[in-house]
CSV table of C-alpha atoms and ligand atoms in Angstrom, one decimal:
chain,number,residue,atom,x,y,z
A,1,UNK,CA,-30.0,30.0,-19.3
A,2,UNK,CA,-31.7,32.1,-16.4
A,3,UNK,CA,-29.7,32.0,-13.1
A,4,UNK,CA,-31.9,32.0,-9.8
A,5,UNK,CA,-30.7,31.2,-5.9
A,6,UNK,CA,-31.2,27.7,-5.2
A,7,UNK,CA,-32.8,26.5,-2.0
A,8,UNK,CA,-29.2,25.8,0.0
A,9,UNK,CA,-28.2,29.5,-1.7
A,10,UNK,CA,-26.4,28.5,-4.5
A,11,UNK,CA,-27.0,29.9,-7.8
A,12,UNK,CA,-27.6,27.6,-10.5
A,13,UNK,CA,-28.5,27.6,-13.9
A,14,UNK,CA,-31.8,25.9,-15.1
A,15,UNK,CA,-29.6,24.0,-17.6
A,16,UNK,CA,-28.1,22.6,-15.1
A,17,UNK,CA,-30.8,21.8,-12.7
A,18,UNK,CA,-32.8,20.2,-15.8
A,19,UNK,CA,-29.3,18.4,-16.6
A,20,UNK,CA,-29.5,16.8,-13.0
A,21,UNK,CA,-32.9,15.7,-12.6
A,22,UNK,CA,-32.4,14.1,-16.1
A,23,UNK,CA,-29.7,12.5,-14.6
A,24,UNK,CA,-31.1,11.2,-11.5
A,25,UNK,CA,-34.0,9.7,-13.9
A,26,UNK,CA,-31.4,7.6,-15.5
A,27,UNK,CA,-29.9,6.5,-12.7
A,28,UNK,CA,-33.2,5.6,-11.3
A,29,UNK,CA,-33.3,3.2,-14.5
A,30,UNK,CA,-30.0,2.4,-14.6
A,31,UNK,CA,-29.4,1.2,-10.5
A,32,UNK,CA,-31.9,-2.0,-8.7
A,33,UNK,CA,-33.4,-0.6,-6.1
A,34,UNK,CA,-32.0,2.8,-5.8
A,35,UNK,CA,-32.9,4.5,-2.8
A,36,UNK,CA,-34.5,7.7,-2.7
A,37,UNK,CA,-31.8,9.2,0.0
A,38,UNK,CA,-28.9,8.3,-2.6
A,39,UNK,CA,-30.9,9.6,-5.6
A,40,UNK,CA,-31.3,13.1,-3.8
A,41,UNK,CA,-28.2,13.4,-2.7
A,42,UNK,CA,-27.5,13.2,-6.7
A,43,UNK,CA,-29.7,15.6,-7.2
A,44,UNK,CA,-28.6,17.7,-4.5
A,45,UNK,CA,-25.0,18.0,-5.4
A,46,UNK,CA,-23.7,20.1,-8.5
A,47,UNK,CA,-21.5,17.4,-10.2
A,48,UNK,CA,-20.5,20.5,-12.9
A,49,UNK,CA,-18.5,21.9,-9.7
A,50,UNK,CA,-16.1,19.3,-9.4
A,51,UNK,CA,-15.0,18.8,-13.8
A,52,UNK,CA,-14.4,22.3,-14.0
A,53,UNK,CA,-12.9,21.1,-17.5
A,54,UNK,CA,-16.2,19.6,-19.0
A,55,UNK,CA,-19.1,21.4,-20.3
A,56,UNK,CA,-21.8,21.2,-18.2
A,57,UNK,CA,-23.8,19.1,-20.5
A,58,UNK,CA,-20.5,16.2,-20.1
A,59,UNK,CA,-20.7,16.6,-15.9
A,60,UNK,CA,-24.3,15.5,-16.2
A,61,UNK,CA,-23.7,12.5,-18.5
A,62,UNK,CA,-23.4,9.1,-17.2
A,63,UNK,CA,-19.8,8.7,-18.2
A,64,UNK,CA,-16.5,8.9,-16.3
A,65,UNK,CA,-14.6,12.0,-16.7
A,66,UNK,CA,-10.5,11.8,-16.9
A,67,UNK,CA,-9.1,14.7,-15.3
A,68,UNK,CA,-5.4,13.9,-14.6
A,69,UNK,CA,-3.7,12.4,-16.4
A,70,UNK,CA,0.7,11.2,-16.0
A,71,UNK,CA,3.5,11.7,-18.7
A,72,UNK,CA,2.8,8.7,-20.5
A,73,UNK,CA,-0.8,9.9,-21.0
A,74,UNK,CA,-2.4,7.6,-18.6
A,75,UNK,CA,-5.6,8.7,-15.9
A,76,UNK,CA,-4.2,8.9,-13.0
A,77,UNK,CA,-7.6,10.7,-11.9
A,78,UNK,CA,-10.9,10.7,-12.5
A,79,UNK,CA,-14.8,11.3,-11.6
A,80,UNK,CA,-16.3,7.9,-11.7
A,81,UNK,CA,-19.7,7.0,-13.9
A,82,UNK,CA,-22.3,8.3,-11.7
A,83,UNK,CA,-24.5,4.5,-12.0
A,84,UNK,CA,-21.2,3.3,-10.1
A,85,UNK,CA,-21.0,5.7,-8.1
A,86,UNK,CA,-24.4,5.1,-6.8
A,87,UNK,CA,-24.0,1.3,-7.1
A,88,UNK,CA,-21.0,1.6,-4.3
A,89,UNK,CA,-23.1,4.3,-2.3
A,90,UNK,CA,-26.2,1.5,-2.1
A,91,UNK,CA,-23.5,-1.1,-0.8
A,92,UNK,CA,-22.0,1.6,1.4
A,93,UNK,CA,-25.2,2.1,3.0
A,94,UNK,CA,-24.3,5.6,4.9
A,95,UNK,CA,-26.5,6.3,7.9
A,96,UNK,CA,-27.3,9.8,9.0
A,97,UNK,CA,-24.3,10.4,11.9
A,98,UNK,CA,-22.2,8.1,10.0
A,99,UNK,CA,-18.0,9.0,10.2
A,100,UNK,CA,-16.8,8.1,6.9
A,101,UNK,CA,-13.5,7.7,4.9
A,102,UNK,CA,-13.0,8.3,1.3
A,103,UNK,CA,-10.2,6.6,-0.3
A,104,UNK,CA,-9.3,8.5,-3.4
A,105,UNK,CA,-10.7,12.0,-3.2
A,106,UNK,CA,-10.5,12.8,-6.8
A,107,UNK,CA,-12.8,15.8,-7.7
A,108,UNK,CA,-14.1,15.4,-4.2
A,109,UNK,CA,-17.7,14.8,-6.2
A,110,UNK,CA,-17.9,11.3,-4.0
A,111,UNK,CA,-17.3,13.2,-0.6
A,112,UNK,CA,-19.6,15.4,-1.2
A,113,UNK,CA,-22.1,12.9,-2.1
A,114,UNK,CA,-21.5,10.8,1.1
A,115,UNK,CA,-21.3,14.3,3.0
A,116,UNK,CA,-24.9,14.9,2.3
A,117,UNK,CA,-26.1,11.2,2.6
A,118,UNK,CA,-24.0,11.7,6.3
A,119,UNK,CA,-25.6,14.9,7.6
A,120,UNK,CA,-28.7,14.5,6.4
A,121,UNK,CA,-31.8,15.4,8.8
A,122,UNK,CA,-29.2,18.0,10.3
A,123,UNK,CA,-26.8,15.3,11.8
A,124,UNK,CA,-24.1,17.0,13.4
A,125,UNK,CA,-21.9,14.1,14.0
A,126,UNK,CA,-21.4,13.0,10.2
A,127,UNK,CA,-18.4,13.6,9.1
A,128,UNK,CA,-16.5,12.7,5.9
A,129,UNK,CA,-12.6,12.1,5.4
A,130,UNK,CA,-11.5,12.3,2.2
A,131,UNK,CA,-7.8,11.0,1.2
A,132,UNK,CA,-5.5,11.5,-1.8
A,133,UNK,CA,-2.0,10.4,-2.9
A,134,UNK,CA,-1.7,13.1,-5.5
A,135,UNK,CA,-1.3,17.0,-3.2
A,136,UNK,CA,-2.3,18.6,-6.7
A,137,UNK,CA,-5.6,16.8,-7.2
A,138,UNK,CA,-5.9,17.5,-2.9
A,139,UNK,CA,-5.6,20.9,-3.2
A,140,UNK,CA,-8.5,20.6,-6.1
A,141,UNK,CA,-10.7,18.2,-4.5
A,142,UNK,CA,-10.7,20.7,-1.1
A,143,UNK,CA,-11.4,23.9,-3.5
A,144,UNK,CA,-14.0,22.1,-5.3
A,145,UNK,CA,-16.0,21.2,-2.0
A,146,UNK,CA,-15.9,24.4,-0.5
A,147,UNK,CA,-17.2,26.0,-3.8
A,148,UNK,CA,-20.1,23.4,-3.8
A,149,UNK,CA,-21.0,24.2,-0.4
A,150,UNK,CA,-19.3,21.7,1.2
A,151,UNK,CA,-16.6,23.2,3.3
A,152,UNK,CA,-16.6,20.5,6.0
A,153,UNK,CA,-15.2,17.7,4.6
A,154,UNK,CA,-11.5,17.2,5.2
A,155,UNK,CA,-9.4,16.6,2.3
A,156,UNK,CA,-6.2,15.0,3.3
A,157,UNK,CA,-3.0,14.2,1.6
A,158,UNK,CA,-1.7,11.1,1.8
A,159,UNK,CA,-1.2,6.8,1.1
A,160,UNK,CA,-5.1,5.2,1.4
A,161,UNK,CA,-3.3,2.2,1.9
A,162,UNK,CA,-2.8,3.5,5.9
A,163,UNK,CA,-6.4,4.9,6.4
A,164,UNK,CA,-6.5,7.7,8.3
A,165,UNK,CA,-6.3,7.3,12.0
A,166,UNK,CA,-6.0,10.8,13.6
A,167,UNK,CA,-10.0,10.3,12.8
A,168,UNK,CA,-10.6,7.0,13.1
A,169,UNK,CA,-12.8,4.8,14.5
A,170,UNK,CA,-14.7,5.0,11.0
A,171,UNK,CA,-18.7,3.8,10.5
A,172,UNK,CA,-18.0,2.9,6.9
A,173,UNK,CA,-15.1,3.1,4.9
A,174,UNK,CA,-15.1,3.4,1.1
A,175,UNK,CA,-12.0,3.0,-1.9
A,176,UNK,CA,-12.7,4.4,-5.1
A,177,UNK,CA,-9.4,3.4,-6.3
A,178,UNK,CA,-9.0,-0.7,-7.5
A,179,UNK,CA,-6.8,-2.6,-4.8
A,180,UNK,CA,-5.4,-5.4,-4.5
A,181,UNK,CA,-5.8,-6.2,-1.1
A,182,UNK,CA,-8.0,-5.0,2.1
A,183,UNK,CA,-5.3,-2.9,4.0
A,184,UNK,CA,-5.1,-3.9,7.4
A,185,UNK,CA,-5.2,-0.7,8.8
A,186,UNK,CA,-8.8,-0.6,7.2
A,187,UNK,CA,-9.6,-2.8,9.4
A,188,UNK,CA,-8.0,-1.6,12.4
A,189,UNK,CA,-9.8,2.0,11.6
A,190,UNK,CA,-13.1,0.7,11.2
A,191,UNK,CA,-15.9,0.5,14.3
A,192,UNK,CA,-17.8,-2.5,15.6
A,193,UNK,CA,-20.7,-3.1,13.0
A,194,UNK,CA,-19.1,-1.0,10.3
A,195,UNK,CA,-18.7,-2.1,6.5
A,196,UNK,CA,-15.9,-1.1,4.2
A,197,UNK,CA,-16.7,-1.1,0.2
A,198,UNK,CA,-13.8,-1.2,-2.5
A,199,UNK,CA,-13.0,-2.3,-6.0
A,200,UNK,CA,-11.0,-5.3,-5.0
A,201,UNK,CA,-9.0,-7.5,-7.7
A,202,UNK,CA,-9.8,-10.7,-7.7
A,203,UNK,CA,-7.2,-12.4,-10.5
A,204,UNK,CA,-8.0,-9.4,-13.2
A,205,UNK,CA,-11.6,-9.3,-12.5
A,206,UNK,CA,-12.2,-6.0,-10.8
A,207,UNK,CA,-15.8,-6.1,-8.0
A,208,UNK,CA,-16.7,-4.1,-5.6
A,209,UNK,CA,-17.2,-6.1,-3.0
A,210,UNK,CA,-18.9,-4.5,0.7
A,211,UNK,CA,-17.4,-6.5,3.7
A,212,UNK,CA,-18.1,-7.0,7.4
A,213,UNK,CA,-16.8,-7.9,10.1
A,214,UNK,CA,-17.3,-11.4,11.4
A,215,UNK,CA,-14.9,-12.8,14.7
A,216,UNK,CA,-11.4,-12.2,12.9
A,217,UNK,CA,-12.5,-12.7,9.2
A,218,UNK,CA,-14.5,-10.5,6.7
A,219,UNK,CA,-17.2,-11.5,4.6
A,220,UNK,CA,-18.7,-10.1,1.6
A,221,UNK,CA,-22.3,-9.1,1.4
A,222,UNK,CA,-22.6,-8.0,-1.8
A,223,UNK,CA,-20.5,-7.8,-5.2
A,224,UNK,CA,-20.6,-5.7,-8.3
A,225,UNK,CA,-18.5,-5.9,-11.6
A,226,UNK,CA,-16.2,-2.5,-12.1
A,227,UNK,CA,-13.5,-1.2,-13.1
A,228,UNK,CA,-11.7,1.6,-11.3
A,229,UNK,CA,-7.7,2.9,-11.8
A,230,UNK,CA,-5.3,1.2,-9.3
A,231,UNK,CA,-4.0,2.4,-5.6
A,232,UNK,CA,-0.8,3.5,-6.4
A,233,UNK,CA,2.0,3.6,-4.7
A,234,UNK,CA,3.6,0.4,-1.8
A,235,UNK,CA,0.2,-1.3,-1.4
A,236,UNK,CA,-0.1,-1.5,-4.8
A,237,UNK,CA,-0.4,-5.1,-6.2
A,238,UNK,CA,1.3,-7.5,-8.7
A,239,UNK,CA,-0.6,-7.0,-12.0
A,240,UNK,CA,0.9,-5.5,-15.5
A,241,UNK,CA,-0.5,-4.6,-19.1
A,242,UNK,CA,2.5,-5.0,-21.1
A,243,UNK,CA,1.7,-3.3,-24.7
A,244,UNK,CA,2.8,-6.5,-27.2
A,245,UNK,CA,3.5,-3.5,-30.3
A,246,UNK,CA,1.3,-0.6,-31.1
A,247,UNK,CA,-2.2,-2.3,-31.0
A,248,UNK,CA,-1.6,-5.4,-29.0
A,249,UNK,CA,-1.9,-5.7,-25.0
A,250,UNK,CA,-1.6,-8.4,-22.4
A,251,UNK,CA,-3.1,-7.9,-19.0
A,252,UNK,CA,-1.1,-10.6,-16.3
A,253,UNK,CA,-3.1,-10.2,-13.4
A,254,UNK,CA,-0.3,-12.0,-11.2
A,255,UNK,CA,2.8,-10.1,-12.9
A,256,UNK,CA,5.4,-12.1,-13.7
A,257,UNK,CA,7.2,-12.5,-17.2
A,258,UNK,CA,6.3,-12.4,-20.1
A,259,UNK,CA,6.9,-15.2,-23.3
A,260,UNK,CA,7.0,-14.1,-26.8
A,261,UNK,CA,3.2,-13.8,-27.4
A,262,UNK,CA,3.5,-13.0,-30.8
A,263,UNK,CA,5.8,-15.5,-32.0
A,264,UNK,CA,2.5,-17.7,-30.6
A,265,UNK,CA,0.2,-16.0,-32.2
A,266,UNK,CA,2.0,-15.8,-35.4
A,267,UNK,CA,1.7,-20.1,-35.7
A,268,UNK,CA,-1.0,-22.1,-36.9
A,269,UNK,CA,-3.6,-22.5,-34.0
A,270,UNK,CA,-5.4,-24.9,-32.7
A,271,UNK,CA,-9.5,-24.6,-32.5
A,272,UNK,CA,-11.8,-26.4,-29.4
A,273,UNK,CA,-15.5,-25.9,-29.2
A,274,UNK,CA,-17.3,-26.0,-25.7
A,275,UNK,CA,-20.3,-26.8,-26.4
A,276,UNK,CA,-21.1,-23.9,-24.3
A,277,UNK,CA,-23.3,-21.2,-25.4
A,278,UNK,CA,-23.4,-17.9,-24.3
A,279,UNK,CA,-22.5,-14.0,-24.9
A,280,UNK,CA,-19.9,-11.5,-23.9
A,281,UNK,CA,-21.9,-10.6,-20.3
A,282,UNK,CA,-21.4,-14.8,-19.4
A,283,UNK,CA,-17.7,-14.2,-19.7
A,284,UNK,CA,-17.7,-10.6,-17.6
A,285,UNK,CA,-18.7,-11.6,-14.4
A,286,UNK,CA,-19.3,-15.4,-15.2
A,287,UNK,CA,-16.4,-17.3,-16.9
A,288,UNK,CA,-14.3,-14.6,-16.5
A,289,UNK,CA,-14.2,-14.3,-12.7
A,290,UNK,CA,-14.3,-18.2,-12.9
A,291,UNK,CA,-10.7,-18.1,-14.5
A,292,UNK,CA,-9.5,-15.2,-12.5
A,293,UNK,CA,-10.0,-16.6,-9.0
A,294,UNK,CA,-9.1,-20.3,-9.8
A,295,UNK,CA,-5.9,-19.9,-12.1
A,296,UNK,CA,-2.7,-19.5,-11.8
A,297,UNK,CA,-2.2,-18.7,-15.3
A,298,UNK,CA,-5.2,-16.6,-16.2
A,299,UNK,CA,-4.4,-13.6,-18.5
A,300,UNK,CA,-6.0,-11.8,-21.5
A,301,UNK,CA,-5.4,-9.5,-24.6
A,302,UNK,CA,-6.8,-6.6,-25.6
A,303,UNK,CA,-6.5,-5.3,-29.5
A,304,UNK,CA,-7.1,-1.8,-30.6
A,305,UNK,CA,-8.8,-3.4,-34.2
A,306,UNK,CA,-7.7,-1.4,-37.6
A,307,UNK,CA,-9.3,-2.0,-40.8
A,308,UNK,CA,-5.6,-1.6,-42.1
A,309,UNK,CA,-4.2,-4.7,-39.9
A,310,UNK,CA,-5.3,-8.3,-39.9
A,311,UNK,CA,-6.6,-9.1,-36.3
A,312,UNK,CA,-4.7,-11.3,-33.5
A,313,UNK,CA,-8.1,-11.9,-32.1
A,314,UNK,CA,-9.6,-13.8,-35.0
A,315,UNK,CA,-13.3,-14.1,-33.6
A,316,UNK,CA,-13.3,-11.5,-30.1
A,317,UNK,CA,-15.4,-12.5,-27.2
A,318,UNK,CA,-15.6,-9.1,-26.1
A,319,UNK,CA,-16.0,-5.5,-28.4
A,320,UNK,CA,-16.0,-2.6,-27.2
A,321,UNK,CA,-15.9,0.1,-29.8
A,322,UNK,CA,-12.3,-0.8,-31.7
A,323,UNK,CA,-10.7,-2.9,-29.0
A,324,UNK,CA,-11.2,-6.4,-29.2
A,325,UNK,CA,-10.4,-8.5,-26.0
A,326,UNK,CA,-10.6,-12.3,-25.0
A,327,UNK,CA,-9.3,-13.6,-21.3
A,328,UNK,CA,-6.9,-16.8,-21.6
A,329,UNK,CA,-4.6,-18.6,-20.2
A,330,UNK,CA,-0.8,-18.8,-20.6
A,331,UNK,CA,2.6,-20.1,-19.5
A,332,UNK,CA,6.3,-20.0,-21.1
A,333,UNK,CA,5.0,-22.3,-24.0
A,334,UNK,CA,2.1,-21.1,-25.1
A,335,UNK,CA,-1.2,-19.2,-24.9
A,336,UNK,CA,-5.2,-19.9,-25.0
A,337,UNK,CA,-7.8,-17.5,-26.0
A,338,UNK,CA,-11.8,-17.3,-25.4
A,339,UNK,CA,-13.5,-16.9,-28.4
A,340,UNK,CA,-17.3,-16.0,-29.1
A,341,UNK,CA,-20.0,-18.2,-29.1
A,342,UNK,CA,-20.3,-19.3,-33.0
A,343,UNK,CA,-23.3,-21.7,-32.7
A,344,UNK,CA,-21.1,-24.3,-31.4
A,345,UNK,CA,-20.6,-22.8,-28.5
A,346,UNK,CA,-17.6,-20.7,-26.9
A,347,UNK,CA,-14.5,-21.5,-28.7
A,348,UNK,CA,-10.6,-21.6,-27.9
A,349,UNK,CA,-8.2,-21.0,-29.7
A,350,UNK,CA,-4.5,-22.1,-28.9
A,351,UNK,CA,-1.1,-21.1,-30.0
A,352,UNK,CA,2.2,-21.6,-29.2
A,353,UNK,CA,3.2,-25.7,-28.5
A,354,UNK,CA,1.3,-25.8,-25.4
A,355,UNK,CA,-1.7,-23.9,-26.9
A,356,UNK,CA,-3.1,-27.7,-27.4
A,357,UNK,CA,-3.5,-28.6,-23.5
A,358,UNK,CA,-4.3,-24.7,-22.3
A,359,UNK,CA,-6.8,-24.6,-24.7
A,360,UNK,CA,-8.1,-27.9,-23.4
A,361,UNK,CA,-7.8,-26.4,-19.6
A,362,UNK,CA,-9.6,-23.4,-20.6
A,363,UNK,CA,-12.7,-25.5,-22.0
A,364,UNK,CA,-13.0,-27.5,-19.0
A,365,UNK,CA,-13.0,-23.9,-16.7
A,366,UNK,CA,-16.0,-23.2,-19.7
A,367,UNK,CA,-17.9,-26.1,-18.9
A,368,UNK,CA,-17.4,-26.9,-14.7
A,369,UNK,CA,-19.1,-23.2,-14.8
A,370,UNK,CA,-21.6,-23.8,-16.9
A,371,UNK,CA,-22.4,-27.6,-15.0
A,372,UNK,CA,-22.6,-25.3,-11.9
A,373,UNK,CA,-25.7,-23.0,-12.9
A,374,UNK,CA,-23.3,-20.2,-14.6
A,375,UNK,CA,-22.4,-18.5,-11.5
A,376,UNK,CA,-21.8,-14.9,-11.5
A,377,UNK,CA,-20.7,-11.7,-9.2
A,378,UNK,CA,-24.4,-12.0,-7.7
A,379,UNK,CA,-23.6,-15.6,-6.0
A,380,UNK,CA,-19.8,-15.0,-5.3
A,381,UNK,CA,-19.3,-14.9,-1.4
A,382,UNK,CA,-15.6,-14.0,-0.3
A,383,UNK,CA,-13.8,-14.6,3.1
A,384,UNK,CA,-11.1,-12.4,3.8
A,385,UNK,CA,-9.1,-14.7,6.0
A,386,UNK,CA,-5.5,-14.1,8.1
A,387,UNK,CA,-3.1,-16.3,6.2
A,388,UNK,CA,-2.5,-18.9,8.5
A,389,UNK,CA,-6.5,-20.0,8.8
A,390,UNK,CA,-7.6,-23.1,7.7
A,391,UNK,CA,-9.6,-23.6,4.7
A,392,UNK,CA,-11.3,-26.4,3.1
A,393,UNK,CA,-9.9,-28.8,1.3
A,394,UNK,CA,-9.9,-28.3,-2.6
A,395,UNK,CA,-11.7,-24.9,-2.0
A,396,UNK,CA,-10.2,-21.8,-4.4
A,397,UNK,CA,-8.2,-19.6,-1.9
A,398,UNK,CA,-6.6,-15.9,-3.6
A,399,UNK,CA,-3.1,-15.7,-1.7
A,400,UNK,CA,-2.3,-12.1,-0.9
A,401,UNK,CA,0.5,-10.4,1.5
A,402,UNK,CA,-1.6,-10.3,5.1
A,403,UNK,CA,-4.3,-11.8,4.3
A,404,UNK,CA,-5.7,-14.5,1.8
A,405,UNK,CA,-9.3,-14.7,0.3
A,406,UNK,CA,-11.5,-17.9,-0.1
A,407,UNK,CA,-13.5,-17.5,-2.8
A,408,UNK,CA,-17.3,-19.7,-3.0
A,409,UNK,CA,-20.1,-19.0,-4.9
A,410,UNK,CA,-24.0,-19.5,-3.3
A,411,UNK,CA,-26.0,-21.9,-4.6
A,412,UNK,CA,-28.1,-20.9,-7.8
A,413,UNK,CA,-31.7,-19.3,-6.0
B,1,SAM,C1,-11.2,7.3,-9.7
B,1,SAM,S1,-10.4,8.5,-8.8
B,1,SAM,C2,-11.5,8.8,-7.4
B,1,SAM,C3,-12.7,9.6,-7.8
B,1,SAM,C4,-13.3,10.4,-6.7
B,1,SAM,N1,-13.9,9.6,-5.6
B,1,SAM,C5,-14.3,11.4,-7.2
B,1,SAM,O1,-15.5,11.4,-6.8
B,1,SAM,O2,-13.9,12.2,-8.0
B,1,SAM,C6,-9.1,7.6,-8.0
B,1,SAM,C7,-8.2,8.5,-7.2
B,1,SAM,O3,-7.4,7.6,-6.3
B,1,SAM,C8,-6.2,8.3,-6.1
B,1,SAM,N2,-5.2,7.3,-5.6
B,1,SAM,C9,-4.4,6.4,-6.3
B,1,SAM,N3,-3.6,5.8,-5.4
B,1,SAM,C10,-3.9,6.2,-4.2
B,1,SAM,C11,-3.4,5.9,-2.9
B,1,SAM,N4,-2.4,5.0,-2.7
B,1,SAM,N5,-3.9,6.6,-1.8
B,1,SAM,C12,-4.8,7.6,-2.0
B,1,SAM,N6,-5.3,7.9,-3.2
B,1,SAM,C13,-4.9,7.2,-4.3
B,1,SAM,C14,-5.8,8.9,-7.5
B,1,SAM,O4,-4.9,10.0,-7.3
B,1,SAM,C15,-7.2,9.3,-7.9
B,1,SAM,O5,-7.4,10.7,-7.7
């Protein structure tokens, strides 16, 4: 590949600039209503910089790139997909000027992105923050950014759970870490008419939801289905993944113990049909956001499937390669499992010797969503509400520590 200067004075490869524009097409495809200021700054930025570990070819995919990773062989960091990235960075709506903090710095590949949407037309005013709980992946993030060109952003060590306030008030404050709650001092950080975006749990189902301000609540303007690694550390929330044995896990959104699964599993079950038709994407951001935000008990399995092995998950809702997953219900008794639609609908099955009446629980949640127009992340409105507010009576309300959130979905258009 031929090197040349590139118009800020980088050099670059045509590989790579080909790589990019390739890229940006895709995203183009891939993102409604991408707008042409986050699709150059895409283009702009040389995402190869920040995964000095991947060949250039990999930095230009549309994938998520580990690059930390903790003892037990978990990501700890990553840089994000680049469709949502530029998902969040429509929702985040960055204005030229605009002062804006980064929650999770990672490769610092996002701050850079949001540095270039920020001074864009020569703005000297916008300014990017960029915070980390991790010094190593800090100290990487800031090297990164200077190598990219990109020497002004400030990369700063520390819990994203407090914000930053030594350079606060903020325009628009993003997370691209999962949490489990809005941080109050979020809120307190953030200026009149600002908008904070972040992958916020809602009950296992993980959307990135943009909020504003509205009197002493927040309301969400838009929602997206995603699926980022958690905030660690003391604002980190409730939920567990408890491995069952070598291919079996069980997500419990809520914590709390956990009842011998297998020994359930292991019984005869019990079969319902819905009546419900309808394919894995219904139970993404449909069904499955339906059980998260409006039960108690909501959990769900994931398999790693083997040829070698006959399958827990008899008929998956969800496949993804070789894991097989399902969302559920359970309590101390028993467990209920989502199964694919097999012309007779979505099915249940349930084990254990309440697997009867939470399998019967879990096909009423299948059918009140589908008697109320299938409702998905597009109609979800949330109201992040102090905890003593009133809400209305029989309306689904997510508890949390300071705040809680009512959940309501818009009528179908
Ligand atoms: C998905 S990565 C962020 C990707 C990044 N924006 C990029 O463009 O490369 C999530 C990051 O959040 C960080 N993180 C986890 N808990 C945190 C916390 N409490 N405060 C700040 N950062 C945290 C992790 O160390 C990790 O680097």
């Amino acid at each position: 590949v031929t090197c040349f200067t590139g118009k800020n004075g980088r050099m670059a490869t045509l590989g790579e600039e080909t790589l990019r524009a390739t890229l940006v097409d895709l995203l183009r495809d891939r993102v409604p209503h991408a707008s042409a200021e986050v699709l150059a700054a895409f283009r702009f930025v040389p995402r190869h910089l920040f995964v000095p570990a991947a060949t250039v070819a990999e930095a230009y995919a549309d994938e998520a790139i580990v690059t930390r990773r903790d003892a037990d062989d978990l990501p700890t960091s990553s840089s994000s997909q680049p469709t949502i990235m530029a998902l969040m960075l429509e929702q985040l709506g960055i204005q030229p000027g605009d002062r804006v903090l980064e929650i999770g710095a990672g490769t610092g590949y996002n701050a850079a992105l949001m540095a270039y949407l920020a001074g864009r037309g020569g703005s000297p005013a916008g300014r990017v923050v960029t915070l980390d709980i991790d010094p190593e992946t800090v100290a990487a993030a800031a090297g990164h950014l200077v190598k990219a060109g990109f020497p002004e952003v400030e990369v700063v060590c520390g819990d994203g759970a407090d914000g930053h306030p030594e350079a606060a008030p903020y325009d628009r404050i993003i997370a691209t870490v999962g949490v489990w709650e809005i941080p109050q001092a979020w809120a307190r950080q953030l200026a009149p008419g600002g908008r904070i975006v972040a992958p916020l749990d809602l009950g296992g189902v993980q959307l990135s939801v943009a909020l504003e301000r509205q009197g002493d609540t927040w309301r969400s303007v838009s929602a997206v289905p995603c699926g980022f690694m958690r905030l660690r550390g003391p604002a980190a929330g409730p939920e567990r993944t408890v491995s069952l044995d070598s291919r079996l896990k069980l997500a419990l959104p809520r914590g709390g113990s956990v009842p011998d699964v297998l020994t359930f599993l292991g019984g005869e079950p019990v079969r319902r049909a819905s009546g419900v038709s309808g394919g894995p994407l219904d139970v993404f951001g449909g069904i499955g956001l339906r059980i998260a935000t409006g039960e108690a008990r909501a959990c769900a399995l994931w398999e790693k499937v083997s040829d070698a092995e006959e399958p827990y998950l008899a008929e998956p809702v969800i496949r993804f390669g070789d894991m097989a997953g399902a969302p559920g219900l359970l309590d101390d008794d028993g467990i209920a499992v989502l199964t694919g639609d097999d012309g007779d609908g979505f099915g249940v099955f349930g084990h254990g010797s309440s697997g009867g009446r939470l399998a019967d629980d879990l096909v009423r949640h299948v059918q009140t969503w589908d008697a109320a127009g299938r409702p998905d992340a597009d109609r979800l409105v949330l109201t992040v509400l102090p905890l003593d507010a009133e809400t209305p009576t029989g309306a689904t309300v997510m508890p949390k520590r300071h705040t809680k959130i009512l959940v309501e979905f818009a009528p179908a258009p």
